[in-house]
Short mmCIF file of C-alpha atoms (C1' of nucleotides) in Angstrom, two decimals:
data_model
loop_
_atom_site.label_atom_id
_atom_site.label_comp_id
_atom_site.label_asym_id
_atom_site.label_seq_id
_atom_site.Cartn_x
_atom_site.Cartn_y
_atom_site.Cartn_z
CA MET Q 30 0.00 0.00 0.00
CA ASP Q 31 1.18 3.47 -0.86
CA ILE Q 32 1.33 5.60 2.21
CA SER Q 33 3.37 8.46 0.77
CA PHE Q 34 0.25 10.64 1.08
CA LEU Q 35 1.29 10.96 4.72
CA ARG Q 36 4.01 13.36 3.56
CA LYS Q 37 1.31 15.85 2.65
CA ILE Q 38 0.95 16.25 6.39
CA HIS Q 39 3.22 19.08 7.20
CA PHE Q 40 5.20 17.62 10.08
CA PHE Q 41 5.59 14.20 8.49
CA SER Q 42 7.07 15.67 5.33
CA GLU Q 43 10.67 14.84 6.10
CA LEU Q 44 10.24 11.35 7.45
CA ASN Q 45 11.59 8.40 5.50
CA ASP Q 46 9.54 5.43 4.27
CA ASP Q 47 10.27 3.28 7.27
CA GLU Q 48 9.21 5.95 9.69
CA LEU Q 49 6.02 6.58 7.75
CA LYS Q 50 5.23 2.88 7.76
CA LYS Q 51 5.72 2.78 11.46
CA ILE Q 52 3.40 5.70 12.02
CA PHE Q 53 0.80 4.16 9.81
CA SER Q 54 1.01 0.84 11.59
CA VAL Q 55 0.32 2.36 15.00
CA SER Q 56 -2.35 4.82 13.92
CA SER Q 57 -5.88 4.06 12.85
CA VAL Q 58 -7.99 5.40 9.99
CA LYS Q 59 -11.58 6.13 10.96
CA ASN Q 60 -14.62 7.07 8.92
CA PHE Q 61 -17.33 9.43 10.03
CA SER Q 62 -20.61 10.43 8.50
CA LYS Q 63 -22.01 13.95 8.40
CA GLY Q 64 -22.97 15.19 11.84
CA GLU Q 65 -21.22 12.37 13.65
CA MET Q 66 -19.28 13.32 16.77
CA ILE Q 67 -15.54 12.61 16.79
CA PHE Q 68 -15.04 13.57 20.39
CA PHE Q 69 -16.79 15.54 23.09
CA GLU Q 70 -15.37 18.16 25.37
CA THR Q 71 -14.26 16.62 28.69
CA GLU Q 72 -13.93 13.18 27.07
CA PRO Q 73 -10.65 11.48 28.10
CA TYR Q 74 -7.78 12.33 25.79
CA ILE Q 75 -6.40 9.53 23.66
CA GLY Q 76 -4.56 11.39 20.90
CA PHE Q 77 -4.94 13.81 18.04
CA TYR Q 78 -6.43 13.53 14.59
CA ILE Q 79 -5.43 14.35 11.03
CA VAL Q 80 -8.10 15.00 8.42
CA LEU Q 81 -7.50 12.88 5.30
CA GLU Q 82 -10.82 13.55 3.54
CA GLY Q 83 -13.88 15.63 4.31
CA GLY Q 84 -13.99 18.24 7.02
CA VAL Q 85 -14.39 18.76 10.74
CA LYS Q 86 -15.66 21.54 12.95
CA ILE Q 87 -14.26 22.23 16.41
CA PHE Q 88 -16.73 23.94 18.69
CA LYS Q 89 -17.81 24.75 22.19
CA ILE Q 90 -21.31 24.74 23.63
CA SER Q 91 -22.11 27.50 26.09
CA LYS Q 92 -24.44 26.77 28.96
CA ASP Q 93 -27.39 28.37 27.21
CA GLY Q 94 -26.99 25.77 24.48
CA ARG Q 95 -25.35 28.01 21.91
CA GLU Q 96 -22.67 26.60 19.67
CA HIS Q 97 -19.47 28.52 18.98
CA ILE Q 98 -17.22 27.23 16.22
CA LEU Q 99 -13.50 27.79 16.80
CA TYR Q 100 -12.04 26.13 13.70
CA PHE Q 101 -12.89 24.30 10.55
CA ILE Q 102 -10.29 21.66 9.71
CA TYR Q 103 -9.72 20.34 6.19
CA PRO Q 104 -7.48 17.63 4.65
CA TYR Q 105 -3.90 17.28 5.88
CA ASN Q 106 -4.46 19.44 8.90
CA THR Q 107 -4.54 18.34 12.50
CA PHE Q 108 -6.79 18.94 15.46
CA GLY Q 109 -6.76 18.04 19.11
CA GLU Q 110 -2.99 18.34 19.52
CA VAL Q 111 -3.05 20.83 22.37
CA PRO Q 112 -3.60 18.42 25.31
CA MET Q 113 -0.77 16.22 24.09
CA PHE Q 114 1.77 18.93 24.82
CA GLU Q 115 0.21 20.30 27.91
CA GLN Q 116 0.47 16.81 29.30
CA TYR Q 117 4.10 16.52 28.43
CA ASP Q 118 5.52 18.66 31.19
CA LYS Q 119 2.97 17.83 33.84
CA VAL Q 120 4.38 15.93 36.76
CA SER Q 121 1.08 14.59 37.97
CA LYS Q 122 -0.58 12.08 35.71
CA GLU Q 123 -3.96 13.68 35.98
CA GLU Q 124 -6.51 12.76 33.36
CA PHE Q 125 -6.43 14.94 30.31
CA SER Q 126 -9.49 15.62 28.25
CA TYR Q 127 -10.36 17.23 24.94
CA PRO Q 128 -10.82 20.97 25.29
CA ALA Q 129 -13.71 21.22 22.79
CA ASN Q 130 -16.10 19.17 20.67
CA ALA Q 131 -15.34 17.85 17.19
CA MET Q 132 -17.92 16.89 14.57
CA ALA Q 133 -17.63 15.65 10.97
CA LEU Q 134 -19.02 18.13 8.45
CA GLU Q 135 -19.42 15.73 5.54
CA ASP Q 136 -20.18 12.11 4.85
CA ASP Q 137 -17.12 9.91 4.41
CA THR Q 138 -14.93 12.17 6.48
CA LYS Q 139 -11.74 10.15 6.88
CA LEU Q 140 -9.46 10.73 9.82
CA LEU Q 141 -6.16 9.37 11.06
CA LEU Q 142 -5.92 8.97 14.80
CA ILE Q 143 -2.45 9.33 16.31
CA ARG Q 144 -2.39 8.03 19.86
CA SER Q 145 -0.38 10.02 22.40
CA GLY Q 146 1.91 7.19 23.44
CA THR Q 147 3.10 6.31 19.99
CA PHE Q 148 3.66 9.92 19.10
CA TYR Q 149 5.96 10.75 21.98
CA ASN Q 150 8.41 8.10 20.77
CA LEU Q 151 8.44 9.60 17.31
CA LEU Q 152 9.07 13.07 18.66
CA GLU Q 153 12.01 11.86 20.67
CA LYS Q 154 13.61 10.42 17.57
CA ASN Q 155 12.86 13.14 15.05
CA LYS Q 156 14.16 16.50 16.01
CA SER Q 157 12.77 18.06 12.85
CA MET Q 158 9.29 16.93 13.75
CA SER Q 159 8.96 19.08 16.81
CA LEU Q 160 10.09 22.09 14.82
CA LYS Q 161 7.45 21.32 12.25
CA MET Q 162 4.87 21.04 14.98
CA LEU Q 163 6.03 24.35 16.39
CA SER Q 164 5.52 25.88 13.02
CA GLY Q 165 2.03 24.38 12.88
CA PHE Q 166 1.21 25.83 16.29
CA ALA Q 167 2.58 29.19 15.23
CA LYS Q 168 0.21 29.22 12.29
CA LYS Q 169 -2.71 28.34 14.53
CA LEU Q 170 -1.76 31.10 16.94
CA ARG Q 171 -1.62 33.64 14.16
CA HIS Q 172 -4.95 32.48 12.89
CA LEU Q 173 -6.55 32.78 16.32
CA ASN Q 174 -5.09 36.24 16.81
CA LYS Q 175 -6.72 37.35 13.61
CA HIS Q 176 -9.95 35.76 14.64
CA ILE Q 177 -9.98 37.55 17.98
CA GLU Q 178 -9.21 40.87 16.38
CA SER Q 179 -11.97 40.23 13.90
CA LEU Q 180 -14.59 39.47 16.56
CA THR Q 181 -14.50 43.06 17.78
CA GLN Q 182 -15.57 44.32 14.34
CA ASP Q 183 -19.13 44.41 13.09
CA VAL Q 184 -20.72 41.53 11.23
CA PRO Q 185 -20.43 42.75 7.61
CA ARG Q 186 -16.74 43.41 8.22
CA ARG Q 187 -16.19 39.97 9.74
CA LEU Q 188 -17.98 38.42 6.81
CA ALA Q 189 -15.96 40.41 4.29
CA ARG Q 190 -12.76 39.22 5.95
CA TYR Q 191 -13.88 35.65 5.83
CA ILE Q 192 -14.75 35.86 2.15
CA LEU Q 193 -11.43 37.50 1.32
CA ASP Q 194 -9.54 34.79 3.19
CA GLU Q 195 -11.42 32.03 1.41
CA LYS Q 196 -10.93 33.73 -1.94
CA LYS Q 197 -7.21 34.00 -1.31
CA GLN Q 198 -6.90 30.31 -0.44
CA LYS Q 199 -8.79 29.20 -3.52
CA SER Q 200 -7.12 31.62 -5.89
CA GLY Q 201 -4.72 30.23 -8.48
CA GLU Q 202 -7.38 27.74 -9.40
CA GLY Q 203 -8.49 30.20 -12.04
CA LYS Q 204 -11.95 30.45 -10.55
CA GLU Q 205 -13.74 33.68 -9.87
CA TYR Q 206 -16.07 32.05 -7.40
CA PHE Q 207 -15.75 29.59 -4.53
CA GLU Q 208 -18.02 27.23 -2.70
CA LEU Q 209 -18.69 27.50 0.98
CA ARG Q 210 -17.50 24.29 2.52
CA MET Q 211 -19.95 24.45 5.42
CA SER Q 212 -23.59 25.31 6.02
CA LYS Q 213 -24.51 28.96 6.46
CA HIS Q 214 -25.47 28.10 9.99
CA ASP Q 215 -21.92 26.94 10.66
CA LEU Q 216 -20.47 29.99 8.97
CA ALA Q 217 -22.66 32.22 11.15
CA SER Q 218 -21.48 30.42 14.25
CA TYR Q 219 -17.85 30.75 13.13
CA ILE Q 220 -18.00 34.49 12.56
CA GLY Q 221 -19.75 34.84 15.89
CA THR Q 222 -23.29 35.64 14.90
CA ILE Q 223 -26.61 33.91 14.11
CA ASP Q 224 -28.22 32.69 10.90
CA GLU Q 225 -30.55 35.65 10.42
CA THR Q 226 -27.82 38.24 10.82
CA LEU Q 227 -25.51 36.40 8.44
CA SER Q 228 -28.31 36.19 5.89
CA ARG Q 229 -28.88 39.93 6.10
CA ALA Q 230 -25.18 40.73 5.94
CA LEU Q 231 -24.77 38.60 2.83
CA LYS Q 232 -27.73 40.33 1.27
CA LYS Q 233 -26.33 43.73 2.13
CA ILE Q 234 -22.99 43.24 0.39
CA GLN Q 235 -24.74 41.55 -2.48
CA ASP Q 236 -27.04 44.57 -2.91
CA GLU Q 237 -23.95 46.75 -3.10
CA ASP Q 238 -22.72 44.64 -6.05
CA ILE Q 239 -19.67 43.51 -4.13
CA ILE Q 240 -20.43 39.79 -4.23
CA GLU Q 241 -22.96 37.48 -5.79
CA VAL Q 242 -24.43 34.67 -3.72
CA ASN Q 243 -25.92 31.58 -5.26
CA GLY Q 244 -26.58 28.96 -2.65
CA LYS Q 245 -23.13 27.95 -1.47
CA LYS Q 246 -21.46 29.59 -4.46
CA ILE Q 247 -20.00 33.01 -3.78
CA THR Q 248 -18.59 35.16 -6.56
CA VAL Q 249 -16.50 38.20 -5.72
CA LEU Q 250 -17.53 40.96 -8.13
CA ASP Q 251 -15.51 43.83 -6.70
CA LYS Q 252 -12.44 42.83 -4.74
CA GLN Q 253 -11.48 46.46 -4.09
CA LYS Q 254 -14.76 47.31 -2.43
CA LEU Q 255 -14.70 44.06 -0.49
CA ALA Q 256 -11.22 44.77 0.82
CA LYS Q 257 -12.28 48.26 1.78
CA LEU Q 258 -15.27 46.91 3.67
CA ALA Q 259 -13.00 44.48 5.52
CA GLU Q 260 -10.53 47.32 6.14
CA MET S 207 26.54 37.13 38.36
CA ASP S 208 23.73 34.79 39.27
CA ILE S 209 21.67 33.99 36.23
CA SER S 210 19.76 31.04 37.66
CA PHE S 211 16.61 33.19 37.51
CA LEU S 212 16.54 32.20 33.85
CA ARG S 213 15.30 28.80 34.96
CA LYS S 214 12.04 30.41 35.99
CA ILE S 215 11.44 30.72 32.28
CA HIS S 216 9.58 27.61 31.43
CA PHE S 217 11.53 26.35 28.46
CA PHE S 218 14.92 27.13 29.97
CA SER S 219 14.15 25.15 33.11
CA GLU S 220 16.17 22.07 32.22
CA LEU S 221 19.24 23.74 30.81
CA ASN S 222 22.54 23.45 32.66
CA ASP S 223 24.62 26.37 33.91
CA ASP S 224 26.80 26.52 30.84
CA GLU S 225 23.86 26.65 28.52
CA LEU S 226 22.20 29.37 30.58
CA LYS S 227 25.39 31.40 30.52
CA LYS S 228 25.55 31.05 26.80
CA ILE S 229 21.99 32.24 26.37
CA PHE S 230 22.58 35.17 28.62
CA SER S 231 25.72 36.16 26.79
CA VAL S 232 23.98 36.36 23.44
CA SER S 233 20.78 37.99 24.64
CA SER S 234 20.27 41.53 25.79
CA VAL S 235 18.38 43.00 28.73
CA LYS S 236 16.38 46.11 27.89
CA ASN S 237 14.51 48.59 30.03
CA PHE S 238 11.30 50.32 29.07
CA SER S 239 9.24 53.02 30.71
CA LYS S 240 5.48 53.10 30.91
CA GLY S 241 3.89 53.62 27.53
CA GLU S 242 7.08 53.01 25.61
CA MET S 243 6.78 50.92 22.46
CA ILE S 244 8.77 47.68 22.30
CA PHE S 245 7.94 46.94 18.70
CA PHE S 246 5.39 47.93 16.13
CA GLU S 247 3.38 45.72 13.87
CA THR S 248 5.09 45.28 10.48
CA GLU S 249 8.49 46.16 11.99
CA PRO S 250 11.21 43.71 10.83
CA TYR S 251 11.49 40.68 13.07
CA ILE S 252 14.65 40.34 15.12
CA GLY S 253 13.65 37.90 17.84
CA PHE S 254 11.33 37.34 20.77
CA TYR S 255 11.18 38.77 24.28
CA ILE S 256 10.88 37.46 27.81
CA VAL S 257 9.41 39.69 30.52
CA LEU S 258 11.67 39.82 33.57
CA GLU S 259 9.95 42.65 35.44
CA GLY S 260 6.91 44.80 34.81
CA GLY S 261 4.32 44.05 32.17
CA VAL S 262 3.59 44.31 28.48
CA LYS S 263 0.50 44.57 26.35
CA ILE S 264 0.23 43.08 22.87
CA PHE S 265 -2.31 44.83 20.70
CA LYS S 266 -3.56 45.63 17.25
CA ILE S 267 -4.83 48.93 15.92
CA SER S 268 -7.76 48.76 13.54
CA LYS S 269 -8.00 51.26 10.74
CA ASP S 270 -10.48 53.44 12.62
CA GLY S 271 -7.81 53.90 15.27
CA ARG S 272 -9.25 51.54 17.83
CA GLU S 273 -6.92 49.48 19.96
CA HIS S 274 -7.57 45.78 20.59
CA ILE S 275 -5.49 44.08 23.25
CA LEU S 276 -4.72 40.42 22.57
CA TYR S 277 -2.58 39.57 25.60
CA PHE S 278 -1.06 40.96 28.75
CA ILE S 279 2.35 39.43 29.43
CA TYR S 280 3.92 39.29 32.91
CA PRO S 281 7.26 38.10 34.32
CA TYR S 282 8.81 34.91 32.97
CA ASN S 283 6.49 34.74 30.03
CA THR S 284 7.39 35.26 26.41
CA PHE S 285 5.95 37.21 23.52
CA GLY S 286 6.71 37.58 19.84
CA GLU S 287 7.76 33.95 19.34
CA VAL S 288 5.32 33.18 16.55
CA PRO S 289 7.28 34.59 13.58
CA MET S 290 10.37 32.71 14.66
CA PHE S 291 8.74 29.39 13.91
CA GLU S 292 6.81 30.43 10.90
CA GLN S 293 10.13 31.44 9.43
CA TYR S 294 11.75 28.14 10.22
CA ASP S 295 10.18 26.11 7.48
CA LYS S 296 10.05 28.82 4.85
CA VAL S 297 12.33 28.19 1.93
CA SER S 298 12.42 31.79 0.78
CA LYS S 299 14.15 34.18 3.13
CA GLU S 300 11.44 36.78 2.88
CA GLU S 301 11.40 39.48 5.52
CA PHE S 302 9.41 38.58 8.59
CA SER S 303 7.72 41.15 10.75
CA TYR S 304 6.02 41.33 14.12
CA PRO S 305 2.35 40.44 13.88
CA ALA S 306 1.18 43.03 16.45
CA ASN S 307 2.32 45.96 18.59
CA ALA S 308 3.93 45.65 22.03
CA MET S 309 4.00 48.36 24.71
CA ALA S 310 5.37 48.45 28.26
CA LEU S 311 2.64 48.84 30.88
CA GLU S 312 4.83 50.01 33.75
CA ASP S 313 7.97 51.97 34.40
CA ASP S 314 11.11 49.86 34.68
CA THR S 315 9.72 47.06 32.61
CA LYS S 316 12.69 44.78 32.05
CA LEU S 317 12.87 42.49 29.05
CA LEU S 318 15.26 39.91 27.71
CA LEU S 319 15.61 39.90 23.94
CA ILE S 320 16.45 36.55 22.34
CA ARG S 321 17.57 37.00 18.76
CA SER S 322 16.34 34.49 16.20
CA GLY S 323 19.76 33.36 15.02
CA THR S 324 21.11 32.50 18.43
CA PHE S 325 17.95 30.68 19.38
CA TYR S 326 17.91 28.31 16.44
CA ASN S 327 21.28 26.93 17.49
CA LEU S 328 19.99 26.29 20.98
CA LEU S 329 16.95 24.49 19.68
CA GLU S 330 19.09 22.23 17.55
CA LYS S 331 21.09 21.19 20.55
CA ASN S 332 18.36 20.86 23.16
CA LYS S 333 15.65 18.47 22.20
CA SER S 334 13.80 19.11 25.44
CA MET S 335 13.57 22.80 24.66
CA SER S 336 11.35 22.41 21.65
CA LEU S 337 9.02 20.23 23.67
CA LYS S 338 8.88 22.92 26.31
CA MET S 339 8.15 25.50 23.66
CA LEU S 340 5.42 23.29 22.28
CA SER S 341 3.93 23.15 25.71
CA GLY S 342 4.10 26.94 25.94
CA PHE S 343 2.36 27.28 22.60
CA ALA S 344 -0.26 24.78 23.69
CA LYS S 345 -1.03 26.93 26.71
CA LYS S 346 -1.33 30.02 24.55
CA LEU S 347 -3.62 28.21 22.17
CA ARG S 348 -5.85 27.10 24.99
CA HIS S 349 -5.90 30.62 26.36
CA LEU S 350 -6.87 32.08 22.99
CA ASN S 351 -9.59 29.50 22.53
CA LYS S 352 -11.09 30.55 25.82
CA HIS S 353 -10.79 34.18 24.87
CA ILE S 354 -12.59 33.63 21.58
CA GLU S 355 -15.34 31.69 23.24
CA SER S 356 -15.64 34.45 25.79
CA LEU S 357 -15.96 37.22 23.19
CA THR S 358 -19.31 35.85 22.07
CA GLN S 359 -20.75 36.33 25.57
CA ASP S 360 -22.08 39.60 26.92
CA VAL S 361 -19.90 42.11 28.73
CA PRO S 362 -20.82 41.35 32.37
CA ARG S 363 -20.12 37.68 31.70
CA ARG S 364 -16.77 38.42 30.06
CA LEU S 365 -15.87 40.62 33.00
CA ALA S 366 -16.92 37.99 35.52
CA ARG S 367 -14.71 35.45 33.76
CA TYR S 368 -11.78 37.79 33.80
CA ILE S 369 -12.15 38.48 37.50
CA LEU S 370 -12.46 34.78 38.30
CA ASP S 371 -9.31 34.02 36.32
CA GLU S 372 -7.36 36.75 38.07
CA LYS S 373 -8.65 35.63 41.44
CA LYS S 374 -7.58 32.07 40.72
CA GLN S 375 -4.07 33.12 39.74
CA LYS S 376 -3.63 35.26 42.83
CA SER S 377 -5.19 32.79 45.25
CA GLY S 378 -2.96 31.02 47.71
CA GLU S 379 -1.57 34.38 48.67
CA GLY S 380 -4.19 34.51 51.38
CA LYS S 381 -5.68 37.68 50.00
CA GLU S 382 -9.34 38.20 49.44
CA TYR S 383 -8.72 40.97 46.97
CA PHE S 384 -6.43 41.61 44.05
CA GLU S 385 -5.10 44.60 42.18
CA LEU S 386 -5.74 45.16 38.52
CA ARG S 387 -2.36 45.18 36.84
CA MET S 388 -3.51 47.47 34.04
CA SER S 389 -5.64 50.57 33.56
CA LYS S 390 -9.38 50.12 33.24
CA HIS S 391 -9.04 51.38 29.73
CA ASP S 392 -6.72 48.48 28.92
CA LEU S 393 -8.99 46.01 30.64
CA ALA S 394 -11.92 47.29 28.60
CA SER S 395 -9.92 46.87 25.42
CA TYR S 396 -8.90 43.35 26.44
CA ILE S 397 -12.41 42.12 27.11
CA GLY S 398 -13.48 43.71 23.84
CA THR S 399 -15.48 46.70 24.95
CA ILE S 400 -15.04 50.41 25.77
CA ASP S 401 -14.38 52.31 29.00
CA GLU S 402 -17.96 53.39 29.60
CA THR S 403 -19.40 49.92 29.19
CA LEU S 404 -16.78 48.40 31.47
CA SER S 405 -17.51 51.04 34.07
CA ARG S 406 -21.21 50.23 33.98
CA ALA S 407 -20.61 46.49 34.08
CA LEU S 408 -18.36 46.86 37.13
CA LYS S 409 -21.01 48.97 38.81
CA LYS S 410 -23.68 46.43 38.00
CA ILE S 411 -21.95 43.48 39.66
CA GLN S 412 -20.91 45.71 42.52
CA ASP S 413 -24.54 46.74 43.09
CA GLU S 414 -25.44 43.05 43.28
CA ASP S 415 -22.93 42.65 46.14
CA ILE S 416 -20.85 40.23 44.12
CA ILE S 417 -17.66 42.29 44.13
CA GLU S 418 -16.34 45.48 45.66
CA VAL S 419 -14.32 47.89 43.57
CA ASN S 420 -11.92 50.37 45.04
CA GLY S 421 -9.78 51.96 42.40
CA LYS S 422 -7.66 49.13 41.10
CA LYS S 423 -8.49 46.93 44.08
CA ILE S 424 -11.19 44.35 43.46
CA THR S 425 -12.59 42.22 46.27
CA VAL S 426 -14.69 39.18 45.48
CA LEU S 427 -17.54 39.12 47.98
CA ASP S 428 -19.53 36.21 46.60
CA LYS S 429 -17.57 33.74 44.53
CA GLN S 430 -20.62 31.53 43.97
CA LYS S 431 -22.66 34.30 42.42
CA LEU S 432 -19.68 35.46 40.38
CA ALA S 433 -19.13 31.96 39.01
CA LYS S 434 -22.80 31.70 38.18
CA LEU S 435 -22.69 34.99 36.31
CA ALA S 436 -19.67 33.78 34.34
CA GLU S 437 -21.49 30.48 33.73
"C1'" DC A 150 -43.89 14.50 -4.35
"C1'" DG A 151 -43.63 15.02 0.46
"C1'" DT A 152 -41.08 16.17 4.36
"C1'" DA A 153 -37.31 17.87 6.93
"C1'" DA A 154 -33.47 20.67 6.99
"C1'" DC A 155 -31.91 24.95 5.48
"C1'" DC A 156 -32.30 29.68 4.56
"C1'" DT A 157 -34.53 34.17 4.26
"C1'" DT A 158 -37.55 37.99 5.67
"C1'" DG A 159 -40.06 41.09 8.79
"C1'" DA A 160 -41.16 43.26 13.33
"C1'" DT A 161 -39.56 44.00 17.84
"C1'" DT A 162 -36.33 44.30 21.64
"C1'" DA A 163 -32.10 44.59 24.10
"C1'" DA A 164 -27.20 45.39 24.53
"C1'" DG A 165 -23.73 48.14 23.96
"C1'" DA A 166 -21.44 52.05 21.28
"C1'" DT A 167 -21.38 56.90 20.81
"C1'" DC A 168 -21.58 61.59 22.25
"C1'" DA A 169 -21.21 64.88 25.84
"C1'" DA A 170 -20.32 66.31 30.43
"C1'" DT A 171 -18.72 65.82 34.98
"C1'" DT A 172 -16.11 64.00 38.74
"C1'" DC A 173 -12.18 61.73 40.65
"C1'" DT A 174 -7.16 60.93 41.36
"C1'" DC A 175 -2.71 61.81 41.67
"C1'" DG A 176 1.69 63.82 40.53
"C1'" DT A 177 4.01 68.30 40.16
"C1'" DG A 178 5.51 72.85 41.06
"C1'" DG A 179 4.76 76.97 43.66
"C1'" DC G 71 1.27 71.59 52.10
"C1'" DC G 72 -1.85 73.13 48.93
"C1'" DA G 73 -3.50 74.18 44.29
"C1'" DC G 74 -3.56 73.09 39.77
"C1'" DG G 75 -4.11 70.42 35.77
"C1'" DA G 76 -4.02 66.30 33.04
"C1'" DG G 77 -5.30 61.81 32.59
"C1'" DA G 78 -8.51 58.34 34.28
"C1'" DA G 79 -12.95 57.00 35.42
"C1'" DT G 80 -17.84 57.66 35.80
"C1'" DT G 81 -22.50 59.10 34.48
"C1'" DG G 82 -26.40 60.30 31.58
"C1'" DA G 83 -28.99 60.58 27.07
"C1'" DT G 84 -29.30 58.88 22.62
"C1'" DC G 85 -28.52 55.98 18.64
"C1'" DT G 86 -27.00 51.76 16.18
"C1'" DT G 87 -26.32 47.04 15.69
"C1'" DA G 88 -27.50 42.66 16.14
"C1'" DA G 89 -30.28 39.21 18.84
"C1'" DT G 90 -34.83 37.53 19.38
"C1'" DC G 91 -39.33 36.08 18.02
"C1'" DA G 92 -42.27 34.59 14.40
"C1'" DA G 93 -43.43 33.30 9.87
"C1'" DG G 94 -42.51 31.93 5.22
"C1'" DG G 95 -39.93 30.22 1.41
"C1'" DT G 96 -36.38 26.91 -0.81
"C1'" DT G 97 -33.82 23.00 -1.49
"C1'" DA G 98 -32.42 18.37 -1.25
"C1'" DC G 99 -33.38 13.93 -0.91
"C1'" DG G 100 -35.74 9.69 0.17
#
DNA sequence: CGTAACCTTGATTAAGATCAATTCTCGTGG
DNA sequence: CCACGAGAATTGATCTTAATCAAGGTTACG
C-alpha cells in the first residue's frame, strides 16, 4: 500500500519510508458520517487527529446551548494536539481531556488517529518533527489572533474578511467564485453571529454589487470594495 | 553574576549552567518606561522577548484607530515567538515582521531579547527545549480558545470570567482581593469593549454585592454568584 | 412528491457604542 | 502643604447594531 500521502501532512514531510510505515502501523484510519461526533469536550484524551478527507468543525457549547465554532479543519491538517503537549511537562498524571467538541461536516470524512503514546516516541527520535509542529502551532496562533481581532468588528466586516480569506486560499485555481465548505449556519457560528444576521449581511454586500451569492457559491464581483469593507 | 533566575522561564528550566550562561551572553536586557513601544506591527522581526519585570500589552490597531489588546504578558512569560517558527520552514528568506504591537505597561519594565539566530542553534542542541516551547504554545492556544469563546458572551459575563481568572491566579496568597495590573481602559480593550461599558458592568456586579471595587483593588464578595454569572 | 433541513424575511427588543459632560485621582511645582 | 491640571474613570442621554421572536420560502433527498 502506498502511504506516501502521509508526507502531505506538514510535520511528516521529512520522514523516510520506514518511519512513515511505522506511524501508519500504529495509527488508525476512521470514517465518520455527516454530523457524527468525533469527540466531546471533557472526554478522556487519547490522541490527536489528522483529516484525510472531508472536514471537521471544532466547537464549544455555552451553557445556554449556543454553539461557537472555533475552527474548521480540512485535509492534511490536524486537530486536538493541544492536550498532548500540555500533558508533556505535567508531573502529575492527571486525566487529560479534549478541550472542545469535534464533529464531521461531511459524509465519508476520513481521519487518522495518532495516539499520544506512539507519538511521543516519534518526537524523541525526530528533532525536525517538533520544529514542524512548532511551526504548525505558530500558524494556529496567528490564525486565532486574527480571529480575535476580527470578533470586535461588526458583522459585515467579519464576513468580508472571511470571504477575502477564502478567496485567497482558492485563488490560483483560475476560478472567480468559490463554494462555501460548510452550512450557512456553521459559517454564522464561526464568525460569531446567528443565521438571520448572516443572511442579512450577505444580502447587504450583495445589494452593493460587491459579491454574488448563489446557494453555497459566492462570486467576488468587486475585490477592491470588499477589501475596503473588511478594512 | 547569578543567572539562575533564567530557569524560571519555562523552556529554559532544564538547561545546565553553561547553557544558561551562553543564552545570557547572546541575549540583551532592555529597560522600558510606561507607555514606551517595544515593537510595532510590520516592523522587521529580530527575535522574541521574555518579561523579567513589569508588564507588556500586545495589541492591534484597527484602521479606525481603535486598539484591541490580545494579551497581557507578565514576568517569565514570552511574547513575539510566533514569527520565529513560521520562518523556520520557509524556503524563501522573505522578511518577517512582528504580527502586532507591544508596549510596556509600567515603568522599569525589564525584558530579555532573544535574537532568532542564536535561538535556532539552541533548539538544535536541546531536544527538550522544543518540547517545552510546544507546551508553551499549547497553553497560549488554549488561552486564545477561551478568549474567543468568551468574546461571544455579553460584557458582564466576560468581565466575571476575567475576574475569576485573576482571582484564581492570585489565590494562595491569602488575600481576598487583588489589584488590577492594568488601567481600566486596557482592561476594557482586552475584554473587547469600551471604557464606559466596562464602568457600567463593574457597577452592575458591585450593586449586586458580588464584588467590591476600590480603584484598582477588586474584592470578590460572593464567589458563587460570580461563578454563576460567568457560567 | 412530500417532508425535513436549510435559509430568508419582517417586526420588535435589548445590549452596547457613541456623544457629551462631569467628577475623581494623583503627581508636580509653587 | 496646597492648588492646579491632566489623565482616568464615571454618568447620563441617545442611537445603532444585532439578537430575538415569528413566519414563510427553498432546497435536497428519500
